[in-house]
XYZ file of C-alpha atoms in Angstrom:
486
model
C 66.048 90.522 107.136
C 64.956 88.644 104.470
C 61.177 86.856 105.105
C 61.212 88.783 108.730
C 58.732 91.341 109.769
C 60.605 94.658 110.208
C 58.725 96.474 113.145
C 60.464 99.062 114.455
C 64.021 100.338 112.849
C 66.231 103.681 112.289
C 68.841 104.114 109.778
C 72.054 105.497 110.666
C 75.632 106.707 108.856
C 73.709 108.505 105.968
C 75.401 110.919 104.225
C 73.402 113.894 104.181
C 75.497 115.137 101.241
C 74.012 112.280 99.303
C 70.652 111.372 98.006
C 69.032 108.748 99.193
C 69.454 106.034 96.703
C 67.519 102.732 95.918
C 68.902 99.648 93.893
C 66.909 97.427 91.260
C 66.673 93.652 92.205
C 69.758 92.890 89.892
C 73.056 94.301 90.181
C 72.310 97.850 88.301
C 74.372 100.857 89.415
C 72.369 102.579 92.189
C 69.478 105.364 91.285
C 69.000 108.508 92.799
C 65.750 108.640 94.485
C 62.920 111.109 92.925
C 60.811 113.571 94.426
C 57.869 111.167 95.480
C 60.011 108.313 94.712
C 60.042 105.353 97.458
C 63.464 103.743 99.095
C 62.859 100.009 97.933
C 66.420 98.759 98.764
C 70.113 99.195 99.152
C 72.514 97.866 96.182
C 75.915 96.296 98.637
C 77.923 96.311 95.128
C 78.224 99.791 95.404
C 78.244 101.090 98.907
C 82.160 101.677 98.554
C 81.473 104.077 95.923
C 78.421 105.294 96.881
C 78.521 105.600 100.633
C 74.624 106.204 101.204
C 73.794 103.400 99.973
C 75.373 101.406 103.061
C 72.779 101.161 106.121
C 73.068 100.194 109.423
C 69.818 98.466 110.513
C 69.387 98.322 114.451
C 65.991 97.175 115.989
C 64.733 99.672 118.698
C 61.426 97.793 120.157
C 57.980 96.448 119.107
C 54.730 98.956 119.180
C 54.192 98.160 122.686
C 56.887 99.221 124.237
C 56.748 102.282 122.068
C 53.820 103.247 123.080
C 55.064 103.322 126.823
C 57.056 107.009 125.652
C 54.282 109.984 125.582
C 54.640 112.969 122.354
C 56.587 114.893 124.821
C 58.738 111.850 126.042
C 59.729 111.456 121.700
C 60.082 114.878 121.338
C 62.797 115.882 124.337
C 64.675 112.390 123.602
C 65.083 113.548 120.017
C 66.440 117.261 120.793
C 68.461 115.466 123.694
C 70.250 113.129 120.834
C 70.696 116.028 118.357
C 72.545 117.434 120.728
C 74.795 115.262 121.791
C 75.579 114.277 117.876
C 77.028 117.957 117.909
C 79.214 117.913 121.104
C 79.764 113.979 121.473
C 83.534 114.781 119.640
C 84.277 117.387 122.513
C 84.907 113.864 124.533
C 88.348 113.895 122.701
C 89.743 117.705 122.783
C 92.947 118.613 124.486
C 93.307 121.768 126.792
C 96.028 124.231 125.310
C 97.304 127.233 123.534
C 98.447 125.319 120.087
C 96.294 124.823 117.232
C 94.191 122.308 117.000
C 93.615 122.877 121.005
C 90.809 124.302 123.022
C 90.508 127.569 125.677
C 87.517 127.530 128.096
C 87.314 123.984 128.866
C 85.592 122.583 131.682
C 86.518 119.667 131.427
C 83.955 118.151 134.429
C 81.085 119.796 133.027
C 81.939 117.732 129.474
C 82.615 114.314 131.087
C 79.202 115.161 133.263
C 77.014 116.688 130.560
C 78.267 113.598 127.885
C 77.706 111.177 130.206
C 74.286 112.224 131.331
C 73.011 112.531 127.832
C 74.309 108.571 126.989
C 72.872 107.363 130.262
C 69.078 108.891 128.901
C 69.856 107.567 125.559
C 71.053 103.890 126.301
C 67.837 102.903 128.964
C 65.743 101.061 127.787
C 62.217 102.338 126.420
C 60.963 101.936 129.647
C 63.355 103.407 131.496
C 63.495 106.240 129.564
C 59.296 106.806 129.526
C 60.165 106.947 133.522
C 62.414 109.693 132.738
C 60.901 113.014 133.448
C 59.993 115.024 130.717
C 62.241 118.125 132.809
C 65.279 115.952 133.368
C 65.269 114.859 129.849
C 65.544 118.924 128.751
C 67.679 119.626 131.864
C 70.584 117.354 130.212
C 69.603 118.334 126.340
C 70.320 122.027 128.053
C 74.097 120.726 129.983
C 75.393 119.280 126.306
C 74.363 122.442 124.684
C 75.889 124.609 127.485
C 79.194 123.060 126.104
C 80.936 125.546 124.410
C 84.654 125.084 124.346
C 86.556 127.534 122.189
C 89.157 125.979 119.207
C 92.129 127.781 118.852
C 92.094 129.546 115.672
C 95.455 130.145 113.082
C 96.876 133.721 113.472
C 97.433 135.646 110.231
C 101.256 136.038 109.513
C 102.360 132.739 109.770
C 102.692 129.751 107.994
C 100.445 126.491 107.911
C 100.192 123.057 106.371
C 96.664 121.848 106.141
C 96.123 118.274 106.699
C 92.853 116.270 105.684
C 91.143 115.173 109.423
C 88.045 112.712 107.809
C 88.313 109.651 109.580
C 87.095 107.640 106.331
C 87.841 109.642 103.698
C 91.713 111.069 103.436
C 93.592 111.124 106.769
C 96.889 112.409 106.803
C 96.830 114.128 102.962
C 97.993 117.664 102.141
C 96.476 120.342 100.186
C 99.571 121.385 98.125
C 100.351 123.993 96.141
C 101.270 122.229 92.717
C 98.588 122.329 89.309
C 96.798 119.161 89.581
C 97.054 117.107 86.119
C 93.348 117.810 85.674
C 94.653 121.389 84.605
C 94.554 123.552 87.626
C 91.773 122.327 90.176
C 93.196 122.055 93.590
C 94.973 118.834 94.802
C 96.296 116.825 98.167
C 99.307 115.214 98.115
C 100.604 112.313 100.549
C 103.998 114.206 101.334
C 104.202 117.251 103.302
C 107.088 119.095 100.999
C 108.164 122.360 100.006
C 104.406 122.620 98.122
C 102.533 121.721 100.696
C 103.167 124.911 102.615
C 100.655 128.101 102.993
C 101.563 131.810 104.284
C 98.332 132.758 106.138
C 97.644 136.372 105.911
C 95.213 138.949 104.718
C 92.672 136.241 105.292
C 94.080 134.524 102.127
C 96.161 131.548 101.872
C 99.275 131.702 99.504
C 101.020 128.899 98.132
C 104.660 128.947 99.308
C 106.740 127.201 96.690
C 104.383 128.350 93.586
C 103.443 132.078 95.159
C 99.948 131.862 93.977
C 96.583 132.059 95.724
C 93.478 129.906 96.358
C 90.588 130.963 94.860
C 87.088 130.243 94.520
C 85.397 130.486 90.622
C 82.479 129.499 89.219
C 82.881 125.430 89.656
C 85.626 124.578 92.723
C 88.957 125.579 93.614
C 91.428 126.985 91.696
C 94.712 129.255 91.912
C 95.185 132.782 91.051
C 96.586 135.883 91.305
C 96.360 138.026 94.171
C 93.219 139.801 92.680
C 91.228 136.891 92.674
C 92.172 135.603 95.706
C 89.714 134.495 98.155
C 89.196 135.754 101.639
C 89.181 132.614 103.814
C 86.980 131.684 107.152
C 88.617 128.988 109.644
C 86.190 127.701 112.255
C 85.468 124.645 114.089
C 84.603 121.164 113.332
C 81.634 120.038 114.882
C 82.522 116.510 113.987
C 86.278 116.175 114.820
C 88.406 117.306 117.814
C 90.720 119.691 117.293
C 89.961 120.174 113.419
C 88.642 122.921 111.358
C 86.690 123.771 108.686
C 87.485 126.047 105.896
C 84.916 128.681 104.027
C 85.156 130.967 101.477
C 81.883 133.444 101.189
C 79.299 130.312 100.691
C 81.509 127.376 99.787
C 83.191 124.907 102.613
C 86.682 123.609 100.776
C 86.652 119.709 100.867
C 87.568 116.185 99.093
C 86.183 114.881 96.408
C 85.165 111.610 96.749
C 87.120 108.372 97.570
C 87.422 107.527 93.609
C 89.251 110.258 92.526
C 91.663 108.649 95.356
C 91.776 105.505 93.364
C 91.792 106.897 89.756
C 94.940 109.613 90.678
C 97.021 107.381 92.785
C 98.420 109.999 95.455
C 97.068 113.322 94.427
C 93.433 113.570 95.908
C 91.387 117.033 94.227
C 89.411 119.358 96.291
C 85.746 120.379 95.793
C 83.458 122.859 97.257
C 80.046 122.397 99.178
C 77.639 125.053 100.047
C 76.157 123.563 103.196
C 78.500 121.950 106.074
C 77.194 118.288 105.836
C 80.982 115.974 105.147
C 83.525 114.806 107.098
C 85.421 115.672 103.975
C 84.968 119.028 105.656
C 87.184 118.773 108.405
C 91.436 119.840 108.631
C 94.039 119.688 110.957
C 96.310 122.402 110.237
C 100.182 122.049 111.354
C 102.067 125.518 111.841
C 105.383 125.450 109.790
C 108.606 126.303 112.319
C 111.009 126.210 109.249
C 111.194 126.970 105.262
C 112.958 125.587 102.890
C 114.964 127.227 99.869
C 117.367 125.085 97.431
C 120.517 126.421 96.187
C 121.274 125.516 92.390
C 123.837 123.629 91.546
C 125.401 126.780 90.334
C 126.508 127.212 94.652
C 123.852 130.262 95.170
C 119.641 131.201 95.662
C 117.356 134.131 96.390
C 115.338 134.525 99.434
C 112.515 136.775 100.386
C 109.961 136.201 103.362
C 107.650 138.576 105.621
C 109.076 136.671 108.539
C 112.407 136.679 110.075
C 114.358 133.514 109.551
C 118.046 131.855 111.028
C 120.529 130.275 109.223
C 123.250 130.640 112.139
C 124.665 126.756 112.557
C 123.349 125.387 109.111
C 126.777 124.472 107.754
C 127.284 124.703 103.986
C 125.242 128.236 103.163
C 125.140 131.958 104.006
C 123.249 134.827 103.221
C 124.258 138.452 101.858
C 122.595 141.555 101.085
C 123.846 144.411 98.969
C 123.866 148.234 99.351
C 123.976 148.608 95.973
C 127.523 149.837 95.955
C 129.606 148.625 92.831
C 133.420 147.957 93.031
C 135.473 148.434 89.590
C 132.210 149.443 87.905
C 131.441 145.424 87.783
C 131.371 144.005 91.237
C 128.238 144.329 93.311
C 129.564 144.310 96.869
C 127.456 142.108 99.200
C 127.516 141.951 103.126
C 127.115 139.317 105.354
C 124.101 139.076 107.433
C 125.891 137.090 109.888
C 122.959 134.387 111.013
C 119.221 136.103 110.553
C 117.629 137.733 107.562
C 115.559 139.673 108.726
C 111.348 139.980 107.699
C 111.547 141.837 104.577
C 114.933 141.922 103.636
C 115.892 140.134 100.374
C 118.973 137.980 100.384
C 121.420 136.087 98.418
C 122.553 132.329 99.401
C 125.683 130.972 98.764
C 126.856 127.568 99.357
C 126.651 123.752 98.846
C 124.076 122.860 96.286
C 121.058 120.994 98.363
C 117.720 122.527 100.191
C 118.304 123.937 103.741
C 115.949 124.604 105.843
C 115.614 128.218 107.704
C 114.402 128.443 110.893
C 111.578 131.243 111.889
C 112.450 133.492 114.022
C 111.909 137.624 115.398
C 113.627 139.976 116.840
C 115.641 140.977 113.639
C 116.527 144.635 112.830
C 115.672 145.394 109.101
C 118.465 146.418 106.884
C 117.731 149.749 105.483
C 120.577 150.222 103.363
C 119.668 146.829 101.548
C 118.890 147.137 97.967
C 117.741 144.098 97.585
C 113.634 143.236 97.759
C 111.305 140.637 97.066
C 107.924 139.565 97.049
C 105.903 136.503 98.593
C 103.673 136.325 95.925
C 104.672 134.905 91.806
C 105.463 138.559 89.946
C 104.942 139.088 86.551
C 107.403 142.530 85.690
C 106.696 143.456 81.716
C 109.558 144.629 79.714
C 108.724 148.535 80.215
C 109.614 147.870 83.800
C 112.350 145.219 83.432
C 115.358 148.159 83.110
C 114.956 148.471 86.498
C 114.942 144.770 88.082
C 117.830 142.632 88.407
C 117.521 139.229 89.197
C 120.212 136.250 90.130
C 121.228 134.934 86.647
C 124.432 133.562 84.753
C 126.056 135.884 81.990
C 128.968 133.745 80.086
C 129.309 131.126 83.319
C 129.433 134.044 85.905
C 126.702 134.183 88.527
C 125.134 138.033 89.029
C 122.269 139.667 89.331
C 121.520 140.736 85.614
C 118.568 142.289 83.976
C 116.348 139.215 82.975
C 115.176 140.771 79.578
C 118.577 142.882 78.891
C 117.698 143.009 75.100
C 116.163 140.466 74.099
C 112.280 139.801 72.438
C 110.511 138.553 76.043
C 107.720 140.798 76.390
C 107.868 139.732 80.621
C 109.715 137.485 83.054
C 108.146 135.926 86.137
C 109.877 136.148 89.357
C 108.900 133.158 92.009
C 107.447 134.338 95.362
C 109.467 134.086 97.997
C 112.558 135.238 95.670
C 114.784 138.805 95.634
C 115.674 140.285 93.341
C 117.314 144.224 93.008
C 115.538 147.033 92.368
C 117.635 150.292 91.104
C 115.701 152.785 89.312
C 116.735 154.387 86.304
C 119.724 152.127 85.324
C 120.284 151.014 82.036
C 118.195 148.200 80.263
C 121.943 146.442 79.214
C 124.156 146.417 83.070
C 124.405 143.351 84.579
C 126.707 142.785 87.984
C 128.950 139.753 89.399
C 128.628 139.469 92.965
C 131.724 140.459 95.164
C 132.040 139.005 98.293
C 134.158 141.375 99.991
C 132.325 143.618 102.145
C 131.574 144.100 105.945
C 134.317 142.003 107.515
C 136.068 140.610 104.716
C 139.588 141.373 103.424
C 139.835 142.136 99.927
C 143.001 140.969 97.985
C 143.833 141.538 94.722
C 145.268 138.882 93.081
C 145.588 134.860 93.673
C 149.354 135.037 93.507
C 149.867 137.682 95.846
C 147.566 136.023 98.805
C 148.874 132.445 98.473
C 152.456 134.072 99.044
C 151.100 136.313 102.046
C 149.770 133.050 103.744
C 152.703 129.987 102.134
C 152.817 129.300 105.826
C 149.651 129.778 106.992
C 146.406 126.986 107.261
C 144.053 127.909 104.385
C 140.238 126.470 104.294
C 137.415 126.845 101.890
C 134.142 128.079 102.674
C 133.164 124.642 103.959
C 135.866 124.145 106.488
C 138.085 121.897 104.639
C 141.424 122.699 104.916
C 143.240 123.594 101.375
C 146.878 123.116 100.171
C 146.889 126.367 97.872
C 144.716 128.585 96.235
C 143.650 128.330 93.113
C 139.923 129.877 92.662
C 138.542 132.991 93.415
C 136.325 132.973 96.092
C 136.078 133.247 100.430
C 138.163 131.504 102.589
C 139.626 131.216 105.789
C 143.376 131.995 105.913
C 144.498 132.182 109.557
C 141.327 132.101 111.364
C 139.714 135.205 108.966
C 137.684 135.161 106.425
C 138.950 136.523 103.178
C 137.597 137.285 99.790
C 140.092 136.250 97.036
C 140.166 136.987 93.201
């Protein structure tokens, strides 16, 4: 527009969680405007970094033809296109049950009300000063009618909650892992293991690391249950199908794009007190399946508030205890034959890898299990410890062992999301090996004895592959049944 006579303009795609900003005549960084201060220009240098410094200009008319609109005419056309910048996104939403879907939609009264607002806006000056005053607030009252309802998450389950900003971070993750900054919140590209949340209590727990997001002083952070934040989902009212996410007076969003170029794939997350950014807006993804790793050691602890399957995942199962003891050393465990149920701590055994358990209900709680848990990161002092046993190795022999027994730790941490055994009142020093021969398995006493029972018979290990001879202690099938052999 250089050496042109601006008459009429408007600016668009500002920011409003910017300042407006003005540029010197050379290539300077961008200023933030003053109180009183004038806009003198726009620096192009910087409008990656510095989105409101990028302006769409768009010529609207010449005096003239302005003139043709009355006060009233300017008035109604400018409530008519505030309010179809606040429901144009409803043009996208999808009918459902799911997340990320809408109840109550009308979906004729949307295309109608949309389309009569865009007709209005689009005329031309003078077709619009023809436009009644009445049917100009007749459709500014249809797109406000709109009102659509987003399904929101249900407490008790689990989420994964995925950045929905068309420019800023589409697709990223807010995981659960310390950000190298040294502890504000991060995204990550991958949806892991970290990148999971239990949704309950109107907090959000980190899966993998069993702590809590929290809002201090500054931003986001992680914490213990005490300073846990209760959190507010609601609806985007930029983005179908998205969310936003609040916390007393603080909206959870992105930072801006250059902590995306200066971190590589870890993106951190800031807090706004007024709902102005697309950096506002999630998708979140219900999780259908969680994942647990057993060591290389063959064997993991498990602990959730939901039910979950294992039944067809070949190279694991899952046992509970009753706290009986065989031989004064053997903690006898019993099979749980496909489901664990909500509640119920449990101890894998199998191939070393991560599996994947499916959520399920409908599972009958164990009450004779001795074995317990929590979803959140425990801290248990050493005045406590005598009384929690946790999955361990004592001289190359996996058990469930005290985890100070003895020694100078003041504490131990157990993980969310682990077991561990809680008998109160036993002594600081006992430790148990885990027996696998309980509920349906046979129990023989020596090696020699059961490879000359079954000389004739086909032997397989716990993995279905068929054996020649026995020659470690453990479960396997001899005959079609499964046996425990020591």
């Amino acid at each position: 527009m250089r050496g042109k006579k601006v008459q009429i303009v408007k600016i668009e795609n500002w920011d409003g969680a910017y300042n407006l900003q003005y540029g010197t005549t050379t290539n300077d960084a961008v200023q933030h405007a003053q109180n009183g201060g004038a806009l003198v220009g726009w620096n192009p240098a910087t409008t990656t970094a510095c989105p409101a410094s990028a302006w769409n200009v768009e010529y609207i008319g010449n005096s003239y033809e302005l003139s043709q609109l009355t006060d009233e005419h300017i008035t109604a056309l400018s409530a008519l296109q505030a309010a179809y910048n606040t429901k144009a996104y409803l043009a996208n939403i999808e009918e459902g049950t799911g997340l990320g879907q809408y109840s109550n939609v009308d979906a004729a009264a949307i295309s109608n009300a949309l389309t009569g607002a865009t007709t209005i806006l689009n005329g031309s000056l003078a077709t619009q000063a023809t436009t009644s005053v009445a049917d100009i607030t007749a459709a500014t009252e249809a797109v406000n009618a709109l009102a659509p309802t987003l399904n929101m998450p249900t407490e008790g389950k689990y989420y994964r909650i995925k950045g929905a900003g068309e420019d800023a971070l589409p697709g990223y993750y807010i995981t659960g892992n310390e950000n190298p900054d040294g502890g504000r919140i991060a995204c990550a590209a991958d949806a892991d293991a970290s990148t999971i949340f239990y949704y309950n209590d109107g907090k959000l727990l980190a899966y993998e690391k069993g702590h809590y997001i929290a809002l201090n002083a500054s931003n986001w952070k992680f914490g213990d249950e005490s300073v846990a934040s209760t959190i507010t989902f609601a609806e985007s009212p930029r983005v179908a199908g998205a969310y936003t996410i609040l916390s007393t007076d603080r909206y959870l969003h992105y930072t801006s794009t250059d902590y995306f170029t200066e971190l590589g794939t870890t993106v951190q997350i800031d807090r706004c007190s007024e709902d102005i950014h697309t950096n506002h807006d999630w998708y979140l993804e219900e999780v259908t399946e969680l994942p647990v790793a057993i060591t290389a050691a063959g064997y993991a602890t498990f602990y959730a508030p939901v039910d979950v399957t294992y039944d067809g995942i070949d190279g694991i199962e899952a046992y509970y205890t009753k706290g009986e003891v065989k031989e004064e050393k053997y903690l006898q465990l019993v099979d749980f034959e496909g489901t664990i149920p909500a509640k119920d701590g449990a101890i894998l055994k199998g191939n070393e890898g991560t599996y994947y358990l499916t959520i399920s209900s409908g599972a009958e709680k164990k009450a004779e299990n001795k074995l317990t848990g929590t979803i959140a990161t425990t801290i248990i002092s050493k005045v406590d410890a005598n009384s929690y046993y946790v999955l361990g190795l004592n001289n190359n022999t996996v058990g469930l062992y005290n985890p100070i027994n003895g020694a100078n730790e003041d504490e131990f941490t157990n993980t969310g999301h682990k077991a561990y055994m809680l008998i109160e009142g036993a002594a600081q020093t006992i430790g148990y090996s885990l027996g696998f021969d309980w509920g349906g398995t046979t129990g023989i006493e020596n090696i020699e004895d059961a490879v000359e029972e079954n000389a004739t018979k086909a032997i397989y290990d716990i993995t279905g592959r068929q054996i020649k001879a026995i020659t470690v202690p453990g479960i396997y099938i001899i005959n079609g049944k499964k046996t425990f052999v020591k």
